[in-house]
Coordinates of C-alpha atoms in Angstrom, one line a residue:
Chain A
X716 CA 11.5 -10.6 -9.5
X717 CA 12.9 -7.9 -8.0
X718 CA 10.4 -7.5 -4.6
X719 CA 10.3 -11.3 -4.5
X720 CA 13.9 -11.6 -3.6
X721 CA 13.8 -8.8 -1.3
X722 CA 10.7 -10.1 -0.1
X723 CA 11.7 -13.7 0.9
X724 CA 15.5 -12.4 1.5
X725 CA 14.3 -9.9 3.9
X726 CA 14.5 -9.4 7.4
X727 CA 18.3 -9.8 7.5
X728 CA 19.6 -9.5 10.9
X729 CA 23.3 -8.4 10.8
X730 CA 22.3 -6.0 8.1
X731 CA 19.2 -4.6 10.5
X732 CA 21.6 -4.2 13.5
X733 CA 23.9 -2.4 10.9
X734 CA 21.0 0.1 10.5
X735 CA 20.1 0.5 14.0
X736 CA 23.8 1.7 14.8
X737 CA 24.1 4.1 12.2
X738 CA 20.9 4.8 12.7
X739 CA 21.9 6.1 16.3
X740 CA 25.1 7.1 15.2
X741 CA 23.6 9.6 13.3
X742 CA 21.1 10.6 16.4
X743 CA 24.3 11.2 18.5
X744 CA 25.4 13.2 15.4
X745 CA 23.0 15.6 15.3
X746 CA 22.7 16.1 18.7
X747 CA 26.2 17.0 18.9
X748 CA 25.9 19.1 15.9
X749 CA 23.9 21.5 18.1
X750 CA 26.0 21.6 21.4
X751 CA 28.7 22.0 19.0
X752 CA 26.6 24.8 18.1
X753 CA 25.4 26.2 21.7
X754 CA 29.1 26.4 22.0
X755 CA 30.2 28.1 18.9
X756 CA 27.4 30.5 19.7
X757 CA 28.8 31.0 23.0
X758 CA 31.8 31.9 22.0
X759 CA 31.0 34.1 19.5
X760 CA 29.6 36.0 22.1
X761 CA 32.8 36.2 24.1
X762 CA 34.5 37.2 21.4
X763 CA 36.5 34.0 21.2
X764 CA 37.0 33.8 17.4
X765 CA 40.1 30.5 17.7
X766 CA 37.7 28.6 19.4
X767 CA 34.7 29.5 17.0
X768 CA 37.0 28.6 14.4
X769 CA 37.9 25.3 15.5
X770 CA 34.1 24.6 16.7
X771 CA 33.3 25.5 13.1
X772 CA 35.7 23.3 11.7
X773 CA 34.8 20.5 14.3
X774 CA 30.9 21.0 12.8
X775 CA 31.8 20.7 9.2
X776 CA 34.0 18.2 9.6
X777 CA 31.3 15.8 11.6
X778 CA 28.5 16.9 9.0
X779 CA 30.6 15.2 6.5
X780 CA 31.3 12.4 8.9
X781 CA 27.4 12.0 9.2
X782 CA 26.9 12.1 5.4
X783 CA 29.0 9.4 4.9
X784 CA 27.4 7.2 7.5
X785 CA 24.0 8.1 6.0
X786 CA 25.0 7.6 2.5
X787 CA 26.3 4.1 4.3
X788 CA 22.5 3.2 5.4
X789 CA 21.1 4.1 2.2
X790 CA 23.4 2.3 0.0
X791 CA 24.5 -0.7 2.3
X792 CA 22.0 -0.9 4.1
X793 CA 18.6 0.1 3.1
X794 CA 18.9 -1.0 -0.3
X795 CA 19.6 -4.3 0.7
X796 CA 17.4 -6.8 2.2
X797 CA 16.9 -5.2 6.2
X798 CA 13.1 -4.4 6.4
X799 CA 10.1 -4.6 4.0
X800 CA 9.5 -1.4 1.5
X801 CA 7.4 0.4 3.6
X802 CA 9.9 0.2 6.6
X803 CA 12.7 1.2 4.4
X804 CA 10.7 4.0 3.2
X805 CA 10.1 5.1 6.5
X806 CA 13.8 4.6 7.4
X807 CA 14.8 6.9 4.1
X808 CA 12.3 9.8 5.3
X809 CA 13.5 10.0 9.3
X810 CA 17.5 9.7 8.1
X811 CA 16.7 12.7 5.7
X812 CA 15.0 14.7 8.3
X813 CA 18.2 13.6 11.1
X814 CA 20.5 14.8 8.8
X815 CA 18.3 18.1 7.4
X816 CA 19.4 18.9 11.5
X817 CA 22.9 18.7 11.4
X818 CA 22.8 20.2 7.9
X819 CA 21.3 23.2 9.6
X820 CA 23.5 23.4 12.2
X821 CA 26.9 23.5 10.4
X822 CA 25.4 26.5 8.3
X823 CA 24.5 28.2 11.2
X824 CA 27.6 28.2 12.2
X825 CA 29.1 29.1 9.1
X826 CA 27.4 32.2 9.6
X827 CA 28.4 32.8 13.0
X828 CA 32.2 33.0 11.5
X829 CA 30.9 35.4 8.8
X830 CA 30.5 37.7 11.4
X831 CA 33.6 36.8 13.6
X832 CA 34.8 40.6 13.8
X833 CA 30.8 41.6 15.1
X834 CA 30.0 41.3 18.8
X835 CA 26.0 39.7 18.9
X836 CA 23.7 40.0 21.7
X837 CA 24.0 38.0 24.7
X838 CA 20.6 36.4 23.6
X839 CA 22.1 34.6 20.8
X840 CA 23.5 32.3 23.0
X841 CA 20.4 31.6 25.0
X842 CA 18.7 30.8 21.8
X843 CA 21.2 28.3 20.6
X844 CA 20.8 26.5 24.3
X845 CA 17.2 26.4 23.4
X846 CA 17.9 24.2 20.5
X847 CA 20.3 21.9 21.7
X848 CA 17.5 20.8 24.1
X849 CA 15.5 20.4 21.4
X850 CA 17.7 18.0 20.1
X851 CA 18.8 16.4 23.1
X852 CA 14.6 15.7 23.6
X853 CA 14.7 14.1 19.9
X854 CA 17.3 11.8 20.4
X855 CA 15.8 10.6 23.3
X856 CA 12.5 9.9 21.3
X857 CA 14.5 8.3 18.6
X858 CA 15.9 6.1 21.1
X859 CA 12.2 5.5 22.5
X860 CA 10.6 5.0 19.3
X861 CA 11.7 1.7 19.0
X862 CA 10.9 0.6 22.6
X863 CA 8.4 2.7 23.7
X864 CA 5.9 4.8 21.6
X865 CA 4.1 7.0 24.9
X866 CA 7.6 8.2 26.0
X867 CA 8.7 8.8 22.0
X868 CA 5.4 10.8 21.8
X869 CA 6.6 12.6 25.5
X870 CA 9.4 13.7 23.8
X871 CA 8.3 14.7 20.9
X872 CA 6.0 17.1 22.5
X873 CA 8.9 18.5 24.4
X874 CA 10.7 19.3 21.7
X875 CA 7.8 21.5 19.8
X876 CA 7.5 23.5 23.1
X877 CA 11.3 24.0 23.0
X878 CA 11.3 25.2 19.5
X879 CA 7.9 27.8 20.5
X880 CA 10.5 29.0 23.2
X881 CA 12.8 29.5 20.3
X882 CA 10.7 31.0 18.4
X883 CA 9.4 33.7 20.7
X884 CA 13.0 34.2 22.0
X885 CA 13.8 34.7 17.8
X886 CA 11.7 37.3 18.4
X887 CA 12.5 39.1 21.0
X888 CA 15.8 39.3 19.2
X889 CA 14.4 40.4 17.0
X890 CA 12.7 43.5 17.7
X891 CA 15.9 44.1 20.4
X892 CA 17.9 44.2 16.4
X893 CA 15.4 46.8 14.9
X894 CA 14.0 48.7 17.6
X895 CA 16.6 49.2 20.4
X896 CA 20.2 48.1 18.9
X897 CA 22.6 50.7 17.6
X898 CA 24.5 48.3 15.5
X899 CA 25.3 48.9 11.9
X900 CA 22.7 47.9 9.1
X901 CA 24.9 45.1 7.9
X902 CA 25.7 43.9 11.2
X903 CA 21.9 43.5 12.1
X904 CA 21.4 42.2 9.2
X905 CA 23.8 39.0 9.5
X906 CA 22.4 38.5 13.4
X907 CA 19.0 37.9 11.7
X908 CA 20.5 35.4 9.5
X909 CA 21.7 34.1 11.9
X910 CA 19.2 33.7 14.5
X911 CA 16.9 32.6 11.4
X912 CA 20.0 29.5 10.9
X913 CA 20.2 28.8 14.7
X914 CA 16.2 28.7 15.2
X915 CA 16.1 26.6 11.9
X916 CA 17.9 23.7 13.8
X917 CA 14.9 23.9 16.4
X918 CA 12.2 23.9 13.3
X919 CA 13.9 20.8 11.6
X920 CA 14.5 19.2 15.0
X921 CA 10.3 20.0 15.3
X922 CA 9.5 18.2 11.8
X923 CA 11.8 15.2 12.7
X924 CA 9.6 15.0 16.2
X925 CA 6.6 15.6 14.0
X926 CA 7.8 11.9 11.7
X927 CA 8.3 10.6 14.8
X928 CA 5.3 11.4 16.4
X929 CA 3.1 9.9 13.2
X930 CA 5.1 7.0 13.5
X931 CA 4.5 5.8 16.6
X932 CA 1.1 7.0 16.3
X933 CA 0.3 4.8 13.0
X934 CA 2.1 2.4 14.7
X935 CA 0.6 2.0 18.4
Chain B
X201 CA -16.1 -32.1 -33.6
X202 CA -14.4 -31.1 -36.6
X203 CA -10.4 -30.1 -35.7
X204 CA -11.2 -26.5 -36.9
X205 CA -14.6 -25.9 -35.3
X206 CA -12.5 -27.7 -32.1
X207 CA -9.8 -25.1 -32.1
X208 CA -12.0 -21.9 -32.7
X209 CA -14.3 -23.1 -29.7
X210 CA -10.5 -23.6 -27.4
X211 CA -9.9 -20.1 -28.6
X212 CA -13.1 -18.6 -27.4
X213 CA -12.7 -20.3 -24.5
X214 CA -9.4 -18.9 -24.0
X215 CA -10.9 -15.4 -25.1
X216 CA -13.3 -15.2 -22.3
X217 CA -11.0 -16.7 -19.6
X218 CA -8.5 -14.5 -20.9
X219 CA -11.2 -11.5 -19.9
X220 CA -11.5 -13.5 -16.5
X221 CA -7.7 -13.4 -15.4
X222 CA -7.8 -9.5 -16.9
X223 CA -9.9 -8.7 -13.8
X224 CA -8.8 -11.0 -10.9
X225 CA -7.7 -8.6 -8.3
X226 CA -7.2 -11.8 -5.6
X227 CA -3.1 -10.5 -5.6
X228 CA -4.2 -6.7 -4.8
X229 CA -4.0 -7.0 -0.6
X230 CA -0.4 -8.3 -1.8
X231 CA 0.0 -4.9 -3.8
X232 CA -1.8 -2.7 -1.3
X233 CA 1.0 -3.9 1.5
X234 CA 4.1 -3.8 -0.6
X235 CA 4.5 -6.9 0.1
X236 CA 4.7 -7.9 -3.8
X237 CA 5.6 -5.4 -7.0
X238 CA 3.0 -5.7 -9.0
X239 CA 5.1 -7.9 -11.9
X240 CA 5.7 -10.1 -9.1
X241 CA 2.0 -10.6 -8.1
X242 CA 0.8 -10.8 -11.9
X243 CA 3.3 -13.3 -13.0
X244 CA 2.8 -15.3 -9.5
X245 CA -1.1 -15.2 -9.9
X246 CA -0.8 -16.3 -13.3
X247 CA 1.3 -19.0 -12.6
X248 CA -1.0 -20.2 -10.1
X249 CA -3.7 -19.7 -12.4
X250 CA -2.7 -22.3 -14.2
X251 CA -1.6 -24.8 -11.9
X252 CA -4.6 -24.4 -10.0
X253 CA -7.5 -24.9 -13.2
X254 CA -5.2 -28.0 -13.9
X255 CA -4.7 -29.2 -10.8
X256 CA -8.5 -28.0 -9.3
X257 CA -10.5 -27.5 -12.1
X258 CA -11.1 -30.4 -13.3
X259 CA -14.1 -31.4 -10.5
X260 CA -15.6 -28.5 -11.7
X261 CA -19.2 -28.9 -13.7
X262 CA -20.6 -25.3 -14.1
X263 CA -24.1 -24.8 -15.2
X264 CA -24.0 -21.4 -16.4
X265 CA -27.2 -19.9 -14.3
X266 CA -29.3 -22.8 -15.0
X267 CA -31.2 -22.0 -11.5
X268 CA -31.8 -18.6 -12.9
X269 CA -34.0 -20.1 -15.8
X270 CA -36.2 -22.7 -13.7
X271 CA -33.2 -25.5 -15.1
X272 CA -33.8 -24.9 -18.2
X273 CA -30.7 -26.3 -20.3
X274 CA -29.7 -23.1 -22.6
X275 CA -28.1 -24.1 -26.2
X276 CA -24.6 -24.2 -27.4
X277 CA -25.6 -20.5 -28.9
X278 CA -27.1 -19.5 -25.7
X279 CA -24.5 -20.3 -23.8
X280 CA -21.8 -18.7 -26.2
X281 CA -23.4 -15.6 -26.0
X282 CA -23.9 -15.6 -22.6
X283 CA -19.9 -15.8 -22.7
X284 CA -18.5 -13.5 -24.9
X285 CA -20.9 -11.2 -23.8
X286 CA -19.5 -11.9 -19.7
X287 CA -16.3 -12.0 -21.7
X288 CA -16.8 -8.2 -23.5
X289 CA -17.8 -6.5 -20.2
X290 CA -15.3 -7.8 -18.4
X291 CA -12.4 -6.5 -21.1
X292 CA -13.9 -3.0 -20.9
X293 CA -14.0 -2.5 -16.9
X294 CA -11.0 -3.8 -16.6
X295 CA -9.3 -2.0 -19.9
X296 CA -10.7 1.4 -19.2
X297 CA -10.7 2.3 -15.6
X298 CA -9.0 -1.1 -14.3
X299 CA -12.8 -2.0 -11.8
X300 CA -13.2 -5.0 -10.1
X301 CA -16.4 -6.1 -11.6
X302 CA -18.0 -9.2 -10.4
X303 CA -18.2 -12.2 -12.6
X304 CA -21.3 -13.7 -11.1
X305 CA -22.9 -10.3 -12.0
X306 CA -22.0 -10.6 -15.7
X307 CA -23.2 -14.3 -16.1
X308 CA -26.9 -13.4 -14.1
X309 CA -27.1 -10.2 -16.5
X310 CA -26.2 -11.9 -20.0
X311 CA -28.4 -15.0 -19.1
X312 CA -31.1 -12.8 -18.3
X313 CA -31.6 -11.1 -21.4
X314 CA -30.4 -14.1 -23.6
X315 CA -33.2 -16.4 -21.6
X316 CA -35.8 -12.8 -21.9
X317 CA -34.3 -12.3 -25.3
X318 CA -34.1 -15.7 -27.2
X319 CA -38.4 -16.6 -28.2
X320 CA -37.2 -13.3 -30.6
X321 CA -34.8 -14.4 -32.3
X322 CA -36.0 -18.7 -32.6
X323 CA -36.1 -19.9 -29.4
X324 CA -39.7 -21.0 -28.4
X325 CA -40.0 -21.9 -24.3
X326 CA -38.2 -19.3 -23.1
X327 CA -39.0 -15.9 -22.3
X328 CA -39.8 -13.3 -19.2
X329 CA -41.4 -15.9 -17.7
X330 CA -38.6 -18.5 -17.7
X331 CA -36.8 -16.1 -15.3
X332 CA -36.7 -17.5 -12.2
X333 CA -37.2 -14.3 -10.3
X334 CA -37.2 -15.4 -6.6
X335 CA -34.0 -16.4 -7.5
X336 CA -33.0 -13.0 -9.1
X337 CA -33.9 -11.2 -6.2
X338 CA -32.0 -13.7 -3.9
X339 CA -28.9 -13.2 -5.6
X340 CA -29.6 -9.7 -6.1
X341 CA -30.2 -9.1 -1.8
X342 CA -26.9 -11.3 -1.5
X343 CA -25.1 -9.0 -3.8
X344 CA -26.0 -6.2 -1.8
X345 CA -26.0 -7.9 1.7
X346 CA -22.1 -8.9 1.0
X347 CA -19.8 -6.0 0.9
X348 CA -22.3 -5.2 4.2
X349 CA -21.2 -8.6 6.0
X350 CA -17.5 -8.3 4.3
X351 CA -17.7 -4.4 5.6
X352 CA -18.1 -5.4 9.1
X353 CA -16.9 -8.6 9.3
X354 CA -13.2 -7.5 8.1
X355 CA -13.3 -4.2 10.0
X356 CA -14.5 -6.5 13.8
X357 CA -11.4 -9.0 12.6
X358 CA -8.9 -6.0 11.9
X359 CA -10.0 -4.2 15.0
X360 CA -9.5 -7.2 17.6
X361 CA -5.9 -7.6 15.5
X362 CA -5.3 -4.4 15.9
X363 CA -5.8 -4.4 20.0
X364 CA -3.7 -7.6 19.5
X365 CA -0.6 -5.5 18.1
X366 CA -1.2 -2.1 20.4
X367 CA 0.4 -4.7 22.7
X368 CA 3.9 -4.1 21.5
X369 CA 4.6 -1.0 22.2
X370 CA 8.0 -0.2 20.1
X371 CA 8.3 -0.3 16.5
X372 CA 10.9 -2.9 16.5
X373 CA 8.2 -5.1 17.8
X374 CA 5.5 -3.7 15.0
X375 CA 8.1 -4.3 12.0
X376 CA 8.6 -7.5 13.3
X377 CA 4.8 -7.9 13.3
X378 CA 4.5 -6.8 10.4
X379 CA 7.1 -8.8 8.6
X380 CA 5.4 -12.1 9.8
X381 CA 1.7 -11.0 8.2
X382 CA 3.9 -10.4 5.5
X383 CA 4.7 -14.0 5.1
X384 CA 1.2 -15.0 6.0
X385 CA -0.1 -12.5 3.4
X386 CA 1.7 -14.1 0.6
X387 CA 1.0 -17.5 1.6
X388 CA -2.7 -16.7 2.2
X389 CA -3.1 -15.6 -1.2
X390 CA -1.3 -18.7 -2.8
X391 CA -3.1 -20.7 -1.9
X392 CA -6.4 -19.1 -2.4
X393 CA -4.9 -18.3 -6.2
X394 CA -4.7 -21.2 -6.7
X395 CA -7.9 -21.9 -5.5
X396 CA -9.7 -19.6 -7.5
X397 CA -7.7 -20.7 -10.3
X398 CA -9.4 -24.2 -10.1
X399 CA -12.6 -22.2 -10.0
X400 CA -13.1 -19.2 -12.4
X401 CA -11.8 -21.3 -15.1
X402 CA -15.2 -23.5 -14.9
X403 CA -16.9 -19.8 -16.1
X404 CA -14.5 -20.1 -19.2
X405 CA -13.8 -23.6 -20.0
X406 CA -17.1 -25.6 -18.2
X407 CA -18.6 -25.9 -21.5
X408 CA -15.8 -27.2 -23.3
X409 CA -15.2 -29.9 -20.4
X410 CA -18.2 -31.2 -21.4
X411 CA -17.6 -32.1 -25.5
X412 CA -16.8 -35.7 -26.3
X413 CA -13.8 -34.9 -27.7
X414 CA -12.4 -34.2 -24.5
X415 CA -13.3 -37.6 -23.0
X416 CA -11.0 -39.7 -23.9
X417 CA -7.1 -39.9 -22.6
X418 CA -4.1 -38.1 -23.8
X419 CA -0.7 -39.4 -23.8
X420 CA 2.0 -37.2 -23.8
X421 CA 5.7 -39.0 -23.7
X422 CA 5.5 -41.5 -20.8
X423 CA 2.5 -39.9 -19.4
X424 CA -1.4 -40.9 -19.8
X425 CA -3.7 -37.7 -18.5
X426 CA -7.0 -37.5 -18.9
X427 CA -8.1 -35.2 -22.0
X428 CA -10.3 -32.2 -20.6
X429 CA -6.3 -31.3 -19.4
X430 CA -6.8 -29.4 -22.4
X431 CA -9.7 -27.3 -22.4
X432 CA -8.2 -26.7 -18.3
X433 CA -4.8 -25.6 -19.2
X434 CA -6.0 -23.3 -22.3
X435 CA -8.5 -21.7 -19.3
X436 CA -5.2 -21.6 -16.9
X437 CA -3.3 -20.4 -19.5
X438 CA -5.6 -17.7 -20.9
X439 CA -6.4 -16.9 -17.1
X440 CA -3.2 -16.6 -16.4
X441 CA -2.4 -14.0 -19.8
X442 CA -5.2 -11.6 -19.3
X443 CA -4.2 -11.1 -15.6
X444 CA -0.4 -10.3 -16.7
X445 CA -1.6 -8.3 -20.1
X446 CA -4.8 -6.8 -18.9
X447 CA -5.2 -7.3 -14.6
X448 CA -2.4 -5.4 -13.5
X449 CA -5.3 -2.0 -14.0
X450 CA -7.5 -3.9 -12.0
X451 CA -5.2 -4.7 -8.8
X452 CA -3.0 -1.5 -8.8
X453 CA -6.7 0.2 -8.7
X454 CA -8.1 -2.3 -5.9
X455 CA -4.1 -2.2 -4.2
X456 CA -3.4 1.6 -4.6
X457 CA -6.5 3.6 -5.3
X458 CA -8.9 2.8 -2.8
X459 CA -6.7 2.8 0.6
X460 CA -3.6 2.5 1.9
X461 CA -2.9 -1.0 3.2
X462 CA 0.2 -2.6 5.4
X463 CA 1.1 -6.2 5.7
X464 CA -1.4 -6.9 8.5
X465 CA -4.6 -5.0 7.5
X466 CA -4.2 -6.7 4.2
X467 CA -4.1 -10.1 5.7
X468 CA -6.8 -8.9 8.2
X469 CA -8.8 -8.2 5.0
X470 CA -7.5 -11.5 2.7
X471 CA -8.9 -13.7 5.7
X472 CA -12.0 -11.8 6.3
X473 CA -12.9 -12.4 3.3
X474 CA -12.5 -15.9 2.9
X475 CA -14.1 -16.4 6.3
X476 CA -17.4 -15.0 4.6
X477 CA -17.3 -16.5 1.2
X478 CA -16.9 -20.1 3.5
X479 CA -19.4 -19.1 5.4
X480 CA -22.0 -17.7 2.6
X481 CA -21.0 -20.8 0.9
X482 CA -21.5 -23.1 3.2
X483 CA -25.0 -21.6 3.8
X484 CA -25.8 -21.0 0.2
X485 CA -26.0 -17.2 0.2
X486 CA -25.1 -16.3 -3.6
X487 CA -22.2 -14.3 -2.3
X488 CA -19.3 -12.3 -4.3
X489 CA -16.0 -12.8 -4.3
X490 CA -14.9 -8.8 -5.1
X491 CA -17.8 -6.8 -3.4
X492 CA -16.5 -8.9 -0.4
X493 CA -12.9 -7.9 -0.8
X494 CA -13.8 -4.3 -1.8
X495 CA -15.8 -4.0 1.3
X496 CA -12.4 -5.8 3.2
X497 CA -10.6 -3.2 2.2
X498 CA -12.0 -0.5 2.2
X499 CA -12.8 -1.7 6.4
X500 CA -9.8 -2.1 7.3
X501 CA -8.8 1.5 5.6
X502 CA -11.3 2.7 7.7
X503 CA -10.2 0.7 11.2
X504 CA -6.6 1.7 10.4
X505 CA -7.7 5.3 9.7
X506 CA -6.1 6.0 6.3
X507 CA -7.5 7.6 4.2
X508 CA -9.9 5.9 1.8
X509 CA -10.5 7.3 -2.2
X510 CA -14.4 8.1 -2.2
X511 CA -14.7 8.8 -5.8
X512 CA -12.9 5.7 -6.6
X513 CA -15.1 3.7 -4.6
X514 CA -18.0 5.8 -5.7
X515 CA -16.6 4.5 -9.6
X516 CA -16.6 0.7 -8.4
X517 CA -20.3 0.6 -6.9
X518 CA -21.4 2.7 -10.2
X519 CA -19.5 -0.2 -12.1
X520 CA -21.6 -2.7 -10.1
X521 CA -24.8 -1.1 -10.4
X522 CA -24.5 -1.1 -14.2
X523 CA -22.9 -4.9 -14.9
X524 CA -26.0 -6.3 -14.9
X525 CA -28.2 -4.3 -17.6
X526 CA -25.3 -4.2 -19.4
X527 CA -24.3 -8.0 -19.4
X528 CA -28.4 -8.5 -20.2
X529 CA -28.0 -6.0 -23.6
X530 CA -24.4 -7.5 -24.4
X531 CA -26.0 -11.1 -24.3
X532 CA -28.9 -9.9 -26.3
X533 CA -26.6 -7.7 -28.9
X534 CA -24.0 -11.0 -28.8
X535 CA -26.8 -13.7 -28.5
X536 CA -28.7 -11.7 -32.3
X537 CA -25.5 -11.9 -34.0
X538 CA -24.5 -15.6 -33.2
X539 CA -28.2 -16.9 -34.3
X540 CA -28.1 -14.5 -37.1
X541 CA -24.7 -16.3 -38.1
X542 CA -25.9 -19.3 -37.6

């Protein structure tokens, strides 16, 4: 009689409030991770290795903290009587997508750290800034999903536009690296890898935005 | 009646009820909207079938297709042939493909088959001329019209519901609406299943209810109950076990393999079906609840712009098309076998 008890017990207000708090915390988490990535990219470009290391450690700690929040949300809230099964499933997907943004930001900063002795092209910093803006809009989209579908959709469109810009810039960087620069091959390889993971933050933000838009369209 | 024969007749009623329960799709909107799990739906539906049969089935006296055969009274052998052939086709449809078919269609098909074949099997006074073709035509038109009406009523009703829902602009409000709809759906289907239990049991045990053996009262401890409780309980139990053992496949097909449902769309479809059936019955149209429900589910899926599994719908439509001839053939074969045995 699992579902039966879930059905009559669903809608626990305390659990729903906790779920909202945790979702909000995770959305702040991905925005913060992306902001840290942006600062890290600037410090990498400027050659401030000590600060880059601090940023990397902070981002790793943040990712673990957000993982703990995700686990709490999944195991202690969603697994219980907070929502109807379909709404629980939608939250699972949303949390998984939001968490992937944080994981990708951590991956990107780790790649930067491997190249700490290298001097990356300046545009890497611009690229990270665009991705940070992407997650900024995504955070607003998450916030508005619960109160205003139209605004939510508008913000997800902004995420899409910025992701396009980020990809254009990534190819500009690639063209510079392969066609114009005099970097040694192994450095080019690392910069390509770094730009790939930085842009992937925007790509994951876009995926999350697409899902938010799907929910907004489905329920509006 | 001899106790052994009475037991055999009750067993037959149980088997027919088992087949009807095995093709009971009433709970499918709740399973599709994931308000109930499949297990919960069949167990709850089974309990409600028994309660509905015992409490609401008493006043029902089903004349098996008497309008179809110019009010002629069928012999017991003919009635049993009709019931058994209906049970066989229902079980085949349920077990093989989980297809929701109409019990009424099965009865109509086998009554026509048995009535036409009866003169060749030693029952004079029957034959093709006894079949009331205008009634048959009316019933056929009802089967074609009922899904069409069900589709448009459900689509219109759900469109209105969606309009009202769109006033809420955030997910929090919409989830609340769905939550309320899920409670409404559960309550609605509990009432529907109770009433179906009372109605459907008639198809299985109506001939038994009329037997003199069940006209006296029976004492169970301090309680004195009418004797017809026994066939009604056997019928209800048969439907419950049929639903639990075989019915899950039919519910699963309708709940998950036709369209994707939400609590509000499932509730809109269920209310539309009840509305169409109520008005149709009041106006004397012979509508099929199964046909109207399938059409209503497709309609809400269409309005919600979710994908409708056309292959599954085609399979259901084909099964509806072949139900009457197959039931007629089964009816003749079973009637011939009974005649040979007697």
